[in-house]
Amino acid sequence: MTIHQISVFLENRAGQLAEITRILADAAIDMRAISIAETADYGVLRLIVDQPQKTTSTLLEHGFILSMTPVTVVAVPDEPGGLAPVLQLVAEGNIDIEYMYSLFTHTDGKAYMVFRVSDDEKFTALLAGHGIEAVTSRELGIEA
């Protein structure tokens, strides 16, 4: 199951993250995950939120440049080494991980990892073949 991540392109200047989080808070949008990558000139803020369409509209109204990207979320045991079997499958399947990060949510002894991979269909089929299902947006409280 694909989850929609919002990537926001930011100037490398103080206050950008504070501004975005204030805008989201004012719009009653709840963040499920946040990650930032930067270069010398700009940053890319990656968000998973409970209301992706509303978030997109709200940020566009405030002049931000953004894109929506499909990602896969996988629940792994929230214990030492819990992520290792999934990463081993990815390696054995010869699937490149473009990036990954975790969600804030931890439930029933599970942590949630966000994956952006080179071949999402191959990735989810490989996981399913080993009894690992991708997490649905409904499970994360995200509007479709």
PDB file of N, CA and C in Angstrom, residues 67-102:
ATOM      1  N   SER A  67       6.072  18.616  -3.906  1.00  0.00           N
ATOM      2  CA  SER A  67       5.651  17.505  -4.751  1.00  0.00           C
ATOM      3  C   SER A  67       5.138  16.386  -3.852  1.00  0.00           C
ATOM      4  N   MET A  68       4.329  15.511  -4.446  1.00  0.00           N
ATOM      5  CA  MET A  68       3.832  14.324  -3.737  1.00  0.00           C
ATOM      6  C   MET A  68       4.600  13.131  -4.276  1.00  0.00           C
ATOM      7  N   THR A  69       5.045  12.266  -3.389  1.00  0.00           N
ATOM      8  CA  THR A  69       5.840  11.106  -3.760  1.00  0.00           C
ATOM      9  C   THR A  69       5.259   9.869  -3.089  1.00  0.00           C
ATOM     10  N   PRO A  70       5.087   8.785  -3.837  1.00  0.00           N
ATOM     11  CA  PRO A  70       4.632   7.550  -3.201  1.00  0.00           C
ATOM     12  C   PRO A  70       5.772   6.901  -2.419  1.00  0.00           C
ATOM     13  N   VAL A  71       5.472   6.465  -1.206  1.00  0.00           N
ATOM     14  CA  VAL A  71       6.426   5.740  -0.369  1.00  0.00           C
ATOM     15  C   VAL A  71       5.706   4.533   0.220  1.00  0.00           C
ATOM     16  N   THR A  72       6.465   3.611   0.744  1.00  0.00           N
ATOM     17  CA  THR A  72       5.912   2.424   1.387  1.00  0.00           C
ATOM     18  C   THR A  72       6.291   2.448   2.851  1.00  0.00           C
ATOM     19  N   VAL A  73       5.336   2.167   3.711  1.00  0.00           N
ATOM     20  CA  VAL A  73       5.585   2.113   5.148  1.00  0.00           C
ATOM     21  C   VAL A  73       5.508   0.654   5.580  1.00  0.00           C
ATOM     22  N   VAL A  74       6.488   0.233   6.343  1.00  0.00           N
ATOM     23  CA  VAL A  74       6.567  -1.143   6.809  1.00  0.00           C
ATOM     24  C   VAL A  74       6.669  -1.142   8.323  1.00  0.00           C
ATOM     25  N   ALA A  75       5.894  -2.001   8.978  1.00  0.00           N
ATOM     26  CA  ALA A  75       5.988  -2.177  10.427  1.00  0.00           C
ATOM     27  C   ALA A  75       7.071  -3.207  10.707  1.00  0.00           C
ATOM     28  N   VAL A  76       7.961  -2.875  11.611  1.00  0.00           N
ATOM     29  CA  VAL A  76       9.024  -3.790  12.018  1.00  0.00           C
ATOM     30  C   VAL A  76       8.985  -3.918  13.540  1.00  0.00           C
ATOM     31  N   PRO A  77       9.471  -5.026  14.079  1.00  0.00           N
ATOM     32  CA  PRO A  77       9.497  -5.150  15.534  1.00  0.00           C
ATOM     33  C   PRO A  77      10.298  -4.014  16.166  1.00  0.00           C
ATOM     34  N   ASP A  78       9.745  -3.395  17.190  1.00  0.00           N
ATOM     35  CA  ASP A  78      10.415  -2.304  17.893  1.00  0.00           C
ATOM     36  C   ASP A  78      11.326  -2.909  18.953  1.00  0.00           C
ATOM     37  N   GLU A  79      12.426  -3.479  18.469  1.00  0.00           N
ATOM     38  CA  GLU A  79      13.400  -4.146  19.329  1.00  0.00           C
ATOM     39  C   GLU A  79      14.745  -4.131  18.614  1.00  0.00           C
ATOM     40  N   PRO A  80      15.829  -4.370  19.346  1.00  0.00           N
ATOM     41  CA  PRO A  80      17.134  -4.404  18.679  1.00  0.00           C
ATOM     42  C   PRO A  80      17.141  -5.425  17.538  1.00  0.00           C
ATOM     43  N   GLY A  81      17.562  -4.979  16.365  1.00  0.00           N
ATOM     44  CA  GLY A  81      17.636  -5.855  15.199  1.00  0.00           C
ATOM     45  C   GLY A  81      16.337  -6.019  14.448  1.00  0.00           C
ATOM     46  N   GLY A  82      15.269  -5.323  14.845  1.00  0.00           N
ATOM     47  CA  GLY A  82      13.963  -5.484  14.215  1.00  0.00           C
ATOM     48  C   GLY A  82      13.924  -5.098  12.742  1.00  0.00           C
ATOM     49  N   LEU A  83      14.752  -4.168  12.349  1.00  0.00           N
ATOM     50  CA  LEU A  83      14.790  -3.706  10.963  1.00  0.00           C
ATOM     51  C   LEU A  83      15.660  -4.599  10.073  1.00  0.00           C
ATOM     52  N   ALA A  84      16.591  -5.302  10.664  1.00  0.00           N
ATOM     53  CA  ALA A  84      17.580  -6.076   9.904  1.00  0.00           C
ATOM     54  C   ALA A  84      16.977  -7.066   8.914  1.00  0.00           C
ATOM     55  N   PRO A  85      15.947  -7.861   9.270  1.00  0.00           N
ATOM     56  CA  PRO A  85      15.405  -8.807   8.291  1.00  0.00           C
ATOM     57  C   PRO A  85      14.811  -8.134   7.047  1.00  0.00           C
ATOM     58  N   VAL A  86      14.176  -6.980   7.222  1.00  0.00           N
ATOM     59  CA  VAL A  86      13.610  -6.269   6.074  1.00  0.00           C
ATOM     60  C   VAL A  86      14.737  -5.781   5.170  1.00  0.00           C
ATOM     61  N   LEU A  87      15.773  -5.219   5.768  1.00  0.00           N
ATOM     62  CA  LEU A  87      16.894  -4.736   4.969  1.00  0.00           C
ATOM     63  C   LEU A  87      17.629  -5.887   4.281  1.00  0.00           C
ATOM     64  N   GLN A  88      17.672  -7.052   4.916  1.00  0.00           N
ATOM     65  CA  GLN A  88      18.282  -8.225   4.292  1.00  0.00           C
ATOM     66  C   GLN A  88      17.486  -8.637   3.056  1.00  0.00           C
ATOM     67  N   LEU A  89      16.157  -8.615   3.157  1.00  0.00           N
ATOM     68  CA  LEU A  89      15.315  -8.935   2.004  1.00  0.00           C
ATOM     69  C   LEU A  89      15.538  -7.948   0.864  1.00  0.00           C
ATOM     70  N   VAL A  90      15.643  -6.689   1.201  1.00  0.00           N
ATOM     71  CA  VAL A  90      15.879  -5.658   0.186  1.00  0.00           C
ATOM     72  C   VAL A  90      17.214  -5.919  -0.515  1.00  0.00           C
ATOM     73  N   ALA A  91      18.225  -6.255   0.262  1.00  0.00           N
ATOM     74  CA  ALA A  91      19.539  -6.547  -0.321  1.00  0.00           C
ATOM     75  C   ALA A  91      19.473  -7.774  -1.220  1.00  0.00           C
ATOM     76  N   GLU A  92      18.837  -8.837  -0.741  1.00  0.00           N
ATOM     77  CA  GLU A  92      18.729 -10.066  -1.528  1.00  0.00           C
ATOM     78  C   GLU A  92      17.900  -9.852  -2.797  1.00  0.00           C
ATOM     79  N   GLY A  93      16.915  -8.941  -2.736  1.00  0.00           N
ATOM     80  CA  GLY A  93      16.090  -8.629  -3.890  1.00  0.00           C
ATOM     81  C   GLY A  93      16.734  -7.636  -4.836  1.00  0.00           C
ATOM     82  N   ASN A  94      17.932  -7.170  -4.471  1.00  0.00           N
ATOM     83  CA  ASN A  94      18.675  -6.214  -5.294  1.00  0.00           C
ATOM     84  C   ASN A  94      17.853  -4.954  -5.574  1.00  0.00           C
ATOM     85  N   ILE A  95      17.219  -4.438  -4.521  1.00  0.00           N
ATOM     86  CA  ILE A  95      16.404  -3.227  -4.605  1.00  0.00           C
ATOM     87  C   ILE A  95      17.175  -2.092  -3.937  1.00  0.00           C
ATOM     88  N   ASP A  96      17.307  -0.981  -4.647  1.00  0.00           N
ATOM     89  CA  ASP A  96      18.006   0.179  -4.094  1.00  0.00           C
ATOM     90  C   ASP A  96      17.075   0.970  -3.189  1.00  0.00           C
ATOM     91  N   ILE A  97      17.565   1.338  -2.027  1.00  0.00           N
ATOM     92  CA  ILE A  97      16.840   2.240  -1.129  1.00  0.00           C
ATOM     93  C   ILE A  97      17.326   3.651  -1.429  1.00  0.00           C
ATOM     94  N   GLU A  98      16.405   4.489  -1.896  1.00  0.00           N
ATOM     95  CA  GLU A  98      16.765   5.878  -2.183  1.00  0.00           C
ATOM     96  C   GLU A  98      16.894   6.665  -0.883  1.00  0.00           C
ATOM     97  N   TYR A  99      15.977   6.433   0.041  1.00  0.00           N
ATOM     98  CA  TYR A  99      16.063   6.974   1.391  1.00  0.00           C
ATOM     99  C   TYR A  99      15.038   6.272   2.258  1.00  0.00           C
ATOM    100  N   MET A 100      15.200   6.420   3.559  1.00  0.00           N
ATOM    101  CA  MET A 100      14.241   5.876   4.509  1.00  0.00           C
ATOM    102  C   MET A 100      14.316   6.694   5.797  1.00  0.00           C
ATOM    103  N   TYR A 101      13.232   6.667   6.539  1.00  0.00           N
ATOM    104  CA  TYR A 101      13.163   7.335   7.831  1.00  0.00           C
ATOM    105  C   TYR A 101      12.017   6.711   8.610  1.00  0.00           C
ATOM    106  N   SER A 102      11.869   7.076   9.867  1.00  0.00           N
ATOM    107  CA  SER A 102      10.831   6.452  10.688  1.00  0.00           C
ATOM    108  C   SER A 102       9.671   7.406  10.944  1.00  0.00           C
TER     109      SER A 102
END
